[in-house]
CSV table of C-alpha atoms and ligand atoms in Angstrom, one decimal:
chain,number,residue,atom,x,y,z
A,1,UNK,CA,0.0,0.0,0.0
A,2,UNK,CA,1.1,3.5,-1.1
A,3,UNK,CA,0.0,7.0,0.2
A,4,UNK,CA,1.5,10.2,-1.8
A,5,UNK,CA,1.7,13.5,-0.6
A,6,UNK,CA,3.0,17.3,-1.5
A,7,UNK,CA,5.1,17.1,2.1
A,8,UNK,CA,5.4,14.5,5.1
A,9,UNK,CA,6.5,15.5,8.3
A,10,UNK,CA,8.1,13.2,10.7
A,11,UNK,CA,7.4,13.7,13.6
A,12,UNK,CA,3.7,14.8,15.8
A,13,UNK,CA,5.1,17.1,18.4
A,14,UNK,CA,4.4,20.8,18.7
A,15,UNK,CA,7.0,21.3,15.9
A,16,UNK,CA,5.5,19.1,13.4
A,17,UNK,CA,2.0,19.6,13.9
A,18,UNK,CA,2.7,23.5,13.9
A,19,UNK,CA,4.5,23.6,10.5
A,20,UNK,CA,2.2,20.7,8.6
A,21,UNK,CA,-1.0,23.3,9.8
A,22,UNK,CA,1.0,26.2,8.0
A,23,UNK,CA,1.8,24.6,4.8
A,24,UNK,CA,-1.3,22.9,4.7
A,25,UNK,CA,-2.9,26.4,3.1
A,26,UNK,CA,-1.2,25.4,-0.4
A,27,UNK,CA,0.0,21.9,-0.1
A,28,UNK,CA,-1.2,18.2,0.5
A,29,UNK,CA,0.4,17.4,3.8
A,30,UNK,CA,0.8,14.7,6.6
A,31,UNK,CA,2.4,14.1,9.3
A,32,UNK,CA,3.6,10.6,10.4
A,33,UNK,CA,4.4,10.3,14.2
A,34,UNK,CA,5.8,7.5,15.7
A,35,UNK,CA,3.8,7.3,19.0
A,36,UNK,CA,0.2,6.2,19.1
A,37,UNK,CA,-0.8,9.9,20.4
A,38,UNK,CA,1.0,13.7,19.2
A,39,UNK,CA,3.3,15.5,21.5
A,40,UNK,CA,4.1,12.1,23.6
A,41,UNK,CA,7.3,13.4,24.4
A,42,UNK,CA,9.3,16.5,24.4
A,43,UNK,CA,5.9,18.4,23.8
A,44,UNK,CA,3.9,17.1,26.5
A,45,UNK,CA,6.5,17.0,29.0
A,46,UNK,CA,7.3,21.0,29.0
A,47,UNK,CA,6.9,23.5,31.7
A,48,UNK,CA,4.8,25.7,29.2
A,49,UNK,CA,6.0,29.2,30.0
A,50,UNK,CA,6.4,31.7,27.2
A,51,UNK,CA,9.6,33.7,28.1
A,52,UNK,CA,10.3,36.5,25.8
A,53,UNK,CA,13.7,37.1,26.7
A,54,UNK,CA,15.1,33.7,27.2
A,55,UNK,CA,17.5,32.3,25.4
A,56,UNK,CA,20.6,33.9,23.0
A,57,UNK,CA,19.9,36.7,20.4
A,58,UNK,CA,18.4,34.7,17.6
A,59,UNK,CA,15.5,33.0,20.3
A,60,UNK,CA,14.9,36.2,21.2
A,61,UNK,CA,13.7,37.1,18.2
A,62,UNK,CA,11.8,34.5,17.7
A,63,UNK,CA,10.4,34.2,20.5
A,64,UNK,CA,8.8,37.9,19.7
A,65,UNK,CA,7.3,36.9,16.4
A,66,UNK,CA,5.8,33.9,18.2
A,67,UNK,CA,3.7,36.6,20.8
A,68,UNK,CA,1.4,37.4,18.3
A,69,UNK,CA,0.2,33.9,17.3
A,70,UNK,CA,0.0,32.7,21.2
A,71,UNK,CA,-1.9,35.9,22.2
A,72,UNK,CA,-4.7,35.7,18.9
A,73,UNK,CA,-3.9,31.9,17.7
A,74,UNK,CA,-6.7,32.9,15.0
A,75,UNK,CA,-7.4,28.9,13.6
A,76,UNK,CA,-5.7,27.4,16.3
A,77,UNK,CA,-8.1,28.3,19.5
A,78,UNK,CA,-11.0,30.7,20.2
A,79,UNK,CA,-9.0,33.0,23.2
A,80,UNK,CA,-5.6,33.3,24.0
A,81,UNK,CA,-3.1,30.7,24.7
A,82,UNK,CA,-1.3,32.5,27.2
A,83,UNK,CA,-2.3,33.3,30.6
A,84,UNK,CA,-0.8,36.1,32.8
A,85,UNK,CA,2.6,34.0,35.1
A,86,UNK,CA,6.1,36.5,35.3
A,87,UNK,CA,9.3,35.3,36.0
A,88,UNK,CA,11.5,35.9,38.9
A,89,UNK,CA,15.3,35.5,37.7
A,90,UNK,CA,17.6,35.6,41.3
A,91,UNK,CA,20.9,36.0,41.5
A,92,UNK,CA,23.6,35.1,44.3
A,93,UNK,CA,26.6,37.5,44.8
A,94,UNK,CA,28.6,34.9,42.5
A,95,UNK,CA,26.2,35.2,39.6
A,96,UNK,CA,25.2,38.8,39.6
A,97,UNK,CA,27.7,38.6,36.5
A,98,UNK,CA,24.8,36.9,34.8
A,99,UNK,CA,22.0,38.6,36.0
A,100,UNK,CA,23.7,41.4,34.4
A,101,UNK,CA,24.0,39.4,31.0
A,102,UNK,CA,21.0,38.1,30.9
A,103,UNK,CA,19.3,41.5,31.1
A,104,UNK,CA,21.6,42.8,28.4
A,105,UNK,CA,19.5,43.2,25.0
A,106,UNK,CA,16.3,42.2,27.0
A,107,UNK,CA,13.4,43.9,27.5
A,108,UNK,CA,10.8,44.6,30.0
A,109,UNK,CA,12.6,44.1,33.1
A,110,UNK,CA,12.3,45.4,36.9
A,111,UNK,CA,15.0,44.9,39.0
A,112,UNK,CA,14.4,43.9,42.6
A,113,UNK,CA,15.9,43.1,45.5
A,114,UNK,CA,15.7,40.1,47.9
A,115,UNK,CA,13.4,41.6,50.1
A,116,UNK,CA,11.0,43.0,47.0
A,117,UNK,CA,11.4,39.1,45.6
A,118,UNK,CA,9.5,37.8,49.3
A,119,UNK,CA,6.7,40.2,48.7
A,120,UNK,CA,6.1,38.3,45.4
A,121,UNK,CA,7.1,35.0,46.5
A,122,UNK,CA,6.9,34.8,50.2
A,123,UNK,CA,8.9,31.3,50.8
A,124,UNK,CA,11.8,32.9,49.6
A,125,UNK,CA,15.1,33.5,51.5
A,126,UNK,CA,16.1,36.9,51.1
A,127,UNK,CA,19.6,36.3,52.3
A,128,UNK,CA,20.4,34.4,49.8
A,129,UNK,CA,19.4,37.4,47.0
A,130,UNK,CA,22.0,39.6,45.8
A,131,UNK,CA,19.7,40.9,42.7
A,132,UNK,CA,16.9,39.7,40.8
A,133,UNK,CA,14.9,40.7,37.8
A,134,UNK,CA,11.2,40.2,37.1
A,135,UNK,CA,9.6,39.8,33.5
A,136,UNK,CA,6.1,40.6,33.8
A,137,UNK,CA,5.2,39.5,30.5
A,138,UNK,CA,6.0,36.2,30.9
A,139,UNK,CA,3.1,34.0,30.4
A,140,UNK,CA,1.4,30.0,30.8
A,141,UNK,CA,1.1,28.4,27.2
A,142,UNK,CA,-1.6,26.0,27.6
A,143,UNK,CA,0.6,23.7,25.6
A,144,UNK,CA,-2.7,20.9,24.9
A,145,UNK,CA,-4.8,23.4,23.5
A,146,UNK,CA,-2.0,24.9,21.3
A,147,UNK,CA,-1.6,21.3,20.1
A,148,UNK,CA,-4.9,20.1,20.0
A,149,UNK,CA,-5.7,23.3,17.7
A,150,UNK,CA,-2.9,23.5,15.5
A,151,UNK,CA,-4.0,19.8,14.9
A,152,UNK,CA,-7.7,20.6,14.0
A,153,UNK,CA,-6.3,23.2,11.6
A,154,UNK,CA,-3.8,21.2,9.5
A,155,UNK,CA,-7.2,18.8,9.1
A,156,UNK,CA,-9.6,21.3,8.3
A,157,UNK,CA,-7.1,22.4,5.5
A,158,UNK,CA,-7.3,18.8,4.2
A,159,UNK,CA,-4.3,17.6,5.9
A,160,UNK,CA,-3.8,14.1,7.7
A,161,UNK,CA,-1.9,12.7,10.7
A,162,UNK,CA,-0.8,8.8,11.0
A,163,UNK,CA,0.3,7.8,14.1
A,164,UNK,CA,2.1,4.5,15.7
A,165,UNK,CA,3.7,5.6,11.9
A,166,UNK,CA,7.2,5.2,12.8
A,167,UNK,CA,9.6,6.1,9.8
A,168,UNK,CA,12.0,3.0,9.5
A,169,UNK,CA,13.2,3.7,6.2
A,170,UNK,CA,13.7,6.5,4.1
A,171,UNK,CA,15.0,6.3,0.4
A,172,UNK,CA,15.1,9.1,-2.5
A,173,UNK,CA,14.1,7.5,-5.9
A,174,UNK,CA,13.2,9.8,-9.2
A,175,UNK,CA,13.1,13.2,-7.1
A,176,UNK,CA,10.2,11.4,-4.7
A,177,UNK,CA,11.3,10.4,-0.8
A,178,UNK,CA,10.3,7.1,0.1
A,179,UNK,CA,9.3,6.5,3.8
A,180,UNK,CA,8.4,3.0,4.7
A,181,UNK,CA,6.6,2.6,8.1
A,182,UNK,CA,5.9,-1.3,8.6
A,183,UNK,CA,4.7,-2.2,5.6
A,184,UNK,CA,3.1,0.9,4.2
A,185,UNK,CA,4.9,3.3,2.1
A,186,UNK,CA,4.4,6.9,2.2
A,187,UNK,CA,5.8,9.6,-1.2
A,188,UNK,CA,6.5,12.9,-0.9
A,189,UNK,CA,8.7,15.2,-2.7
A,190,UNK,CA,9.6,17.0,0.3
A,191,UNK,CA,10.0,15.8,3.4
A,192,UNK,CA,10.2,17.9,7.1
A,193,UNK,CA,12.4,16.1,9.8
A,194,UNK,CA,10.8,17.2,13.1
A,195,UNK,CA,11.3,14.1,14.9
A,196,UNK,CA,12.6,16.2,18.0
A,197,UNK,CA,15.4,13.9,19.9
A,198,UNK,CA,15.4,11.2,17.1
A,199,UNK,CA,16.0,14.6,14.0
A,200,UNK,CA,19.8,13.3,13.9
A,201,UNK,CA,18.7,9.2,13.6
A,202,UNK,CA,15.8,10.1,11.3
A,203,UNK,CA,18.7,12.4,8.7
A,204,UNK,CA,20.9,9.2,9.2
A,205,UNK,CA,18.3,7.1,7.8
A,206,UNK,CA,17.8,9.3,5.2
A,207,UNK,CA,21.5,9.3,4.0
A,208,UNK,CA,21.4,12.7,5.5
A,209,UNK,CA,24.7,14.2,7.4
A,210,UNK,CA,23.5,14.9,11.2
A,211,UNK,CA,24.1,18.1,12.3
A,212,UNK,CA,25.3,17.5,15.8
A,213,UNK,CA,21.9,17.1,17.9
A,214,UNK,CA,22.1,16.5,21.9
A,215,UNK,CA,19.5,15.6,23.9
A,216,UNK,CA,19.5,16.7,27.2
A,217,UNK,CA,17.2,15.2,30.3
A,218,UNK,CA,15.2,17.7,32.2
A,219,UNK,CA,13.6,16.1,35.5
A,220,UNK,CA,10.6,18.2,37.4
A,221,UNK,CA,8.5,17.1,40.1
A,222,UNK,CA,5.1,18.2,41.2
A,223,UNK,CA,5.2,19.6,45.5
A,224,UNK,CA,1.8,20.3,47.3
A,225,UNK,CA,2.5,22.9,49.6
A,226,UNK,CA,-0.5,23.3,51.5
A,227,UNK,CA,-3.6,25.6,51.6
A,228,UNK,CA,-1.7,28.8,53.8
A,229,UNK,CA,0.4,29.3,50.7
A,230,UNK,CA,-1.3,31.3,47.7
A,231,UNK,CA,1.0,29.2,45.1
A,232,UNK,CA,-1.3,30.2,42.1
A,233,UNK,CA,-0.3,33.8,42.6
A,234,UNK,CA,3.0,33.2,42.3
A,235,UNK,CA,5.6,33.5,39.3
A,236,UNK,CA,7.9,31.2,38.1
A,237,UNK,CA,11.3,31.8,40.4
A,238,UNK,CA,14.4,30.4,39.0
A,239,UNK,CA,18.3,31.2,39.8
A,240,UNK,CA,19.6,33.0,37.0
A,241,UNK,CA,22.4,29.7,36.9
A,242,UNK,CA,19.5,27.9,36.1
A,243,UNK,CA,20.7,25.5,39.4
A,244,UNK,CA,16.6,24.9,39.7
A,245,UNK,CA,13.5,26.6,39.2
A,246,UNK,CA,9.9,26.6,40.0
A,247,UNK,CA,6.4,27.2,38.5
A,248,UNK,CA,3.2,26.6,39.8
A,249,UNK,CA,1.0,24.2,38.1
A,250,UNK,CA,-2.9,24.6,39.3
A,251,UNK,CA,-2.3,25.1,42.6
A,252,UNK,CA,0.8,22.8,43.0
A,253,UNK,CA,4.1,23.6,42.5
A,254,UNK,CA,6.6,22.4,39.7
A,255,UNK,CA,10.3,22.4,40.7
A,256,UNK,CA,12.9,21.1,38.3
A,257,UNK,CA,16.4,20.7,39.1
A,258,UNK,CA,16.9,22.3,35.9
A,259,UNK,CA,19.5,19.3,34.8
A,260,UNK,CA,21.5,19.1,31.6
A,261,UNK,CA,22.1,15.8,31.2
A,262,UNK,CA,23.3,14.1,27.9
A,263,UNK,CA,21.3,11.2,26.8
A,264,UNK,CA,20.8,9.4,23.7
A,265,UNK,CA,17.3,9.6,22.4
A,266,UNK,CA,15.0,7.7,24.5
A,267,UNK,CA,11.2,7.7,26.2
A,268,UNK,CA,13.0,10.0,29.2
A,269,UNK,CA,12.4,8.9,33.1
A,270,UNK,CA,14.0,10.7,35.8
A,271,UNK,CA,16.8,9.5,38.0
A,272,UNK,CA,16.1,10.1,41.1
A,273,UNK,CA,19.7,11.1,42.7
A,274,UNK,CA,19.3,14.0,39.9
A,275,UNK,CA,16.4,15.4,40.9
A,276,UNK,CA,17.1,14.8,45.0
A,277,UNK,CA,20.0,17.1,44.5
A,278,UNK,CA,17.8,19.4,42.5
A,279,UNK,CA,15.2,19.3,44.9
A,280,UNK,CA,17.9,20.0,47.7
A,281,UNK,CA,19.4,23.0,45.8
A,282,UNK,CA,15.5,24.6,46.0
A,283,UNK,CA,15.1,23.6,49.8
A,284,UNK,CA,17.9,25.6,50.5
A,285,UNK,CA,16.8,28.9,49.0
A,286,UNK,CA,12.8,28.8,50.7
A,287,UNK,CA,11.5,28.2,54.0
A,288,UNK,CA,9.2,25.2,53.4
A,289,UNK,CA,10.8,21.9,53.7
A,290,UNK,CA,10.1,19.5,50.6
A,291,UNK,CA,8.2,16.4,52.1
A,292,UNK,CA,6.3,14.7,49.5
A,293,UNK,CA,6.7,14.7,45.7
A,294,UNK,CA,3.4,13.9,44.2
A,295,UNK,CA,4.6,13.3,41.0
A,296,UNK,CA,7.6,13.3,38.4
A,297,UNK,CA,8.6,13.1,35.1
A,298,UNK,CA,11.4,14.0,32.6
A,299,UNK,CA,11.8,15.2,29.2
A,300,UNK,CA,13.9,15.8,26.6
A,301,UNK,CA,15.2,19.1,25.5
A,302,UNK,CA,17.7,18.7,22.1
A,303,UNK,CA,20.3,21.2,21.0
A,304,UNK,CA,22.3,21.8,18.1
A,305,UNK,CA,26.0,22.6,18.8
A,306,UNK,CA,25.5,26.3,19.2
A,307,UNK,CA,22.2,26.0,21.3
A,308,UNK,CA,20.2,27.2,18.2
A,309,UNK,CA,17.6,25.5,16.4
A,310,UNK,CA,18.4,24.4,13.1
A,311,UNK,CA,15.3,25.4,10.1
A,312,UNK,CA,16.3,25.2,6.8
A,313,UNK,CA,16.8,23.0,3.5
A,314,UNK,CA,19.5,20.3,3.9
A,315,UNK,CA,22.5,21.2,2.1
A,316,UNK,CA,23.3,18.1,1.1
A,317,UNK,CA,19.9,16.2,0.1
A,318,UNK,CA,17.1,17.8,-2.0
A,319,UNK,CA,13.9,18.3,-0.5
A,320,UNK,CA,15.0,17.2,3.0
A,321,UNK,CA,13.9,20.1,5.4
A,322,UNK,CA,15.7,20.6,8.6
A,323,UNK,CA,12.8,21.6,11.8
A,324,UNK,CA,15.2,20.4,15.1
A,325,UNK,CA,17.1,21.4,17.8
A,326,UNK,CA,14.8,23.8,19.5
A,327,UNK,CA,16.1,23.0,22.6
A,328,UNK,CA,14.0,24.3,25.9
A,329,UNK,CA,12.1,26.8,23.7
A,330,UNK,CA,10.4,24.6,21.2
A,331,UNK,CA,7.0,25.5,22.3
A,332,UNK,CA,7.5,29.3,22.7
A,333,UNK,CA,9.0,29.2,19.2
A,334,UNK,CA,7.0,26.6,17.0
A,335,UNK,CA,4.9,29.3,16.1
A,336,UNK,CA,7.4,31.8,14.4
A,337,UNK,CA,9.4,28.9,13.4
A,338,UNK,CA,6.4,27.2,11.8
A,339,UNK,CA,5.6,30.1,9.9
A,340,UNK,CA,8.9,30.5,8.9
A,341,UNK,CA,9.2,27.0,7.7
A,342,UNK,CA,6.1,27.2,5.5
A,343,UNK,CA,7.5,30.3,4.0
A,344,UNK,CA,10.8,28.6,3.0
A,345,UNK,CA,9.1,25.7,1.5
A,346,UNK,CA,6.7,27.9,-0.6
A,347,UNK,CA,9.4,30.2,-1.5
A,348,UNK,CA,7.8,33.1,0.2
A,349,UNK,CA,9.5,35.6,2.2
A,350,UNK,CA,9.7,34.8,5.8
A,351,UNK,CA,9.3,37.4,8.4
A,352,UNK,CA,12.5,36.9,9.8
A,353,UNK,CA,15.8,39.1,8.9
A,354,UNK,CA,18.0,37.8,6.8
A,355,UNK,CA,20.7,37.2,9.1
A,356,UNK,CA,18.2,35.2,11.5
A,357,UNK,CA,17.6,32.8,8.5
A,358,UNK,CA,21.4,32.5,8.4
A,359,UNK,CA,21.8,31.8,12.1
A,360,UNK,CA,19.0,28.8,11.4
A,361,UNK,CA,20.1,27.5,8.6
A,362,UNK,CA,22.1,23.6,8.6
A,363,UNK,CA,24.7,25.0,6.4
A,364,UNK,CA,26.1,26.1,9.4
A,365,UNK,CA,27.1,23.0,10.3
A,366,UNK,CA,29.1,22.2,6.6
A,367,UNK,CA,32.3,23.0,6.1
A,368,UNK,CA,32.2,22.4,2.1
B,1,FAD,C1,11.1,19.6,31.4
B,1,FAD,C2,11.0,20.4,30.2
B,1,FAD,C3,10.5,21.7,30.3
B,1,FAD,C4,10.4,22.5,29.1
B,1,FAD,N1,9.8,23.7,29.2
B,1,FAD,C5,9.6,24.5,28.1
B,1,FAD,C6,8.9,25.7,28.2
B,1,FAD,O1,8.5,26.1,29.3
B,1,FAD,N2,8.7,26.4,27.1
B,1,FAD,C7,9.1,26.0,25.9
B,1,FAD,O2,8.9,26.7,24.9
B,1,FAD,N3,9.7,24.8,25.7
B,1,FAD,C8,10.0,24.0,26.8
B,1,FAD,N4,10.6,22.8,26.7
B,1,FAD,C9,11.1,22.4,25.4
B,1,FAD,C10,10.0,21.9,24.5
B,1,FAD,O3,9.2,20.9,25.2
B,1,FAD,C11,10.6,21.2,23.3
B,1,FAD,O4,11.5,22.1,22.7
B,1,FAD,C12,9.5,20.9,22.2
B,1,FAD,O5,8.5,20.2,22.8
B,1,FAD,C13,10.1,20.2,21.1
B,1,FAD,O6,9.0,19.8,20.2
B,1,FAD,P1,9.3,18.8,19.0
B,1,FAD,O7,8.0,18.7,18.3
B,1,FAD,O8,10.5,19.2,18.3
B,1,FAD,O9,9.6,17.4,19.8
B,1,FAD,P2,8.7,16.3,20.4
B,1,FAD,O10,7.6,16.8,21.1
B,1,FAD,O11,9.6,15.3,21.1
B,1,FAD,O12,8.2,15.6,19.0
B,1,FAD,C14,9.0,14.8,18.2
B,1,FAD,C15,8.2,13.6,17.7
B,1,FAD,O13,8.9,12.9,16.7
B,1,FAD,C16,8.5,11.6,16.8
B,1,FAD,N5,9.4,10.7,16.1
B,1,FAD,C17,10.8,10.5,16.3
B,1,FAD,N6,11.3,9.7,15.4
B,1,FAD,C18,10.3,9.4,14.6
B,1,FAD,C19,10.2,8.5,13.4
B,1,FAD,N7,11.3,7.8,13.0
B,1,FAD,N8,9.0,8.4,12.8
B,1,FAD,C20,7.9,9.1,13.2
B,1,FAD,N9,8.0,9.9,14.3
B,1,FAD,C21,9.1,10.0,15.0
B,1,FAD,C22,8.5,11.3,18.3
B,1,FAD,O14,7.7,10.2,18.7
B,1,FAD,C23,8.0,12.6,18.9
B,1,FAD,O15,6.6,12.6,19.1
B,1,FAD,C24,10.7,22.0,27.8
B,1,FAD,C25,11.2,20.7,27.7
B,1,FAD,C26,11.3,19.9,28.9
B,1,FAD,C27,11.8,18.4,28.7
């Protein structure tokens, strides 16, 4: 049996599902995921904050042409997907250095001091804070409903998704890619590797060079505090080392060591010596002991070399299109980088600068 289409994506996360709804306006497209359900890992496995000023100077940018889409997702949901949160960014004596670079190029900060950071969050230790900035406009994404919509968009523009449709070989014959997925074969001229963790594995099977992908385990675990503390009011409060950080999450509260672990691709669990230390690192900078975790998980978040994500024709394979490495920012981003997918595919101009197309493209990563 043999499907055709204009494009397949690999891969049903937030960055797949994002960019098949987009070039599903002028093209036949679907998306094959692996998993019997979308966003299975990475995607539903986030701390779904929007952060406009995190990450280096390219994220920043896209993470402002995102805004838009999250605040009116006009298709995608009938009201906003972003809910009012802030951030609280502390810094110790030793890393005012980086409180200082992170708020270099940003915008919409307040700087406060420990004491002003207790009358936010009151479990706070104030001794600890030598500086701290707060970003008001960070927000909540409600990451399901993002999904969920983009997904009913791609379909109403004629689109399909297949999933437990794991790619296990792709093959370029006659200007056509060839995906076989047990015994059913799927044709596209183009194809969109969005396959998250696996993005360097799936351009490997393609004949593809990698481009140097790195998945990195993130552990968080869900605390109940008790009723005396207002948790919901709360912003997220992180150390600007990212050493650990915390978010509520309906009226619990999410605390990730904020762990960097290397991994090979995998369905990610948490260790639990990882996120002991983690959760000892937070103890030590609030009043209220940790006694029970409710619940925990871990996730995957992949980088390219340079901590960028990497959007853009394959240099050495034609009609292979690069949608990876979008590290811990892949849901604030998909929309910008969805958008500016569909425009490279159609030919269009995208609405990034020039030079922002540059920092995303995989030629980077080729030297000839
Ligand atoms: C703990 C944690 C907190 C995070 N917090 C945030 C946050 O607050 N804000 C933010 O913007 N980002 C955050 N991130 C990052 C964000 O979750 C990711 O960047 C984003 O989900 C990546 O989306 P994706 O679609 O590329 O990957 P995924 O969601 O992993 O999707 C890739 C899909 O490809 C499929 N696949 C792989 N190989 C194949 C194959 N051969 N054939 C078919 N399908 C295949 C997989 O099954 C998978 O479903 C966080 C991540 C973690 C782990």
């Amino acid at each position: 049996m043999s499907e055709t289409a204009d494009i397949i994506v690999i891969g049903g996360g937030i960055a797949g599902i994002s960019a098949a709804a987009e070039l599903a306006t002028d093209a036949r497209v679907l998306v094959l995921e692996a998993e019997t359900q979308m966003g299975y890992h990475s995607t539903g496995r986030s701390a779904a904050i929007y952060i406009r000023n995190y990450g280096n100077a390219v994220l920043r940018a896209i993470n402002a042409l995102s805004e838009p889409t999250l605040a009116h997702p006009e298709g995608i949901s009938d009201h906003s997907l972003l809910s009012p949160r802030g951030e609280l960014l502390m810094a110790s004596e030793d890393e005012m250095p980086l409180l200082e670079a992170y708020a270099a190029g940003a915008t919409g900060l307040d700087h406060l001091t420990g004491a002003e950071c207790t009358e936010i969050v009151p479990i706070l230790r104030p001794e600890r804070i030598a500086g701290a900035l707060y970003e008001g406009s960070a927000q909540s994404i409600d990451v399901d409903r993002m999904l969920q919509g983009y997904a009913r968009l791609l379909k109403a523009r004629g689109g399909r998704i297949v999933t437990g449709a794991r790619a296990a070989s792709i093959t370029r014959d006659g200007g056509v890619w060839q995906i076989d997925v047990g015994g059913t074969r799927y044709a596209a001229p183009i194809v969109i590797n969005a396959a998250g963790a696996w993005a360097d594995e799936v351009a490997a099977l393609a004949g593809v060079q990698r481009v140097g992908l790195q998945a990195l385990r993130r552990s968080a675990a869900l605390l109940s505090l008790g009723p005396e503390h207002d948790v919901e009011s709360w912003p997220l409060f992180a150390t600007v080392s990212e050493t650990w950080y915390a978010k509520p999450d309906a009226g619990k509260l999410m605390v990730s060591p904020a762990d960097e672990d290397p991994v090979d691709p995998h369905d990610a669990w948490v260790d639990d010596m990882v996120l002991a230390e983690g959760l000892d690192r937070y103890e030590q900078a609030v009043t209220v002991p940790v006694t029970r975790v409710d619940h925990s998980w871990a996730g995957l978040r992949t980088f390219a070399p340079d901590r960028t994500p990497v959007v853009g024709f394959a240099p050495d394979a034609d009609g292979f299109f690069w949608l990876a490495g979008q590290g811990g920012y892949g849901v604030q981003t998909a929309p910008a980088l969805a958008q500016t997918a569909a425009a490279l595919i159609a030919g269009r101009a995208a609405m990034l600068p020039p030079a922002t197309l540059d920092a995303l493209a995989p030629n980077r990563f080729f030297t000839n």
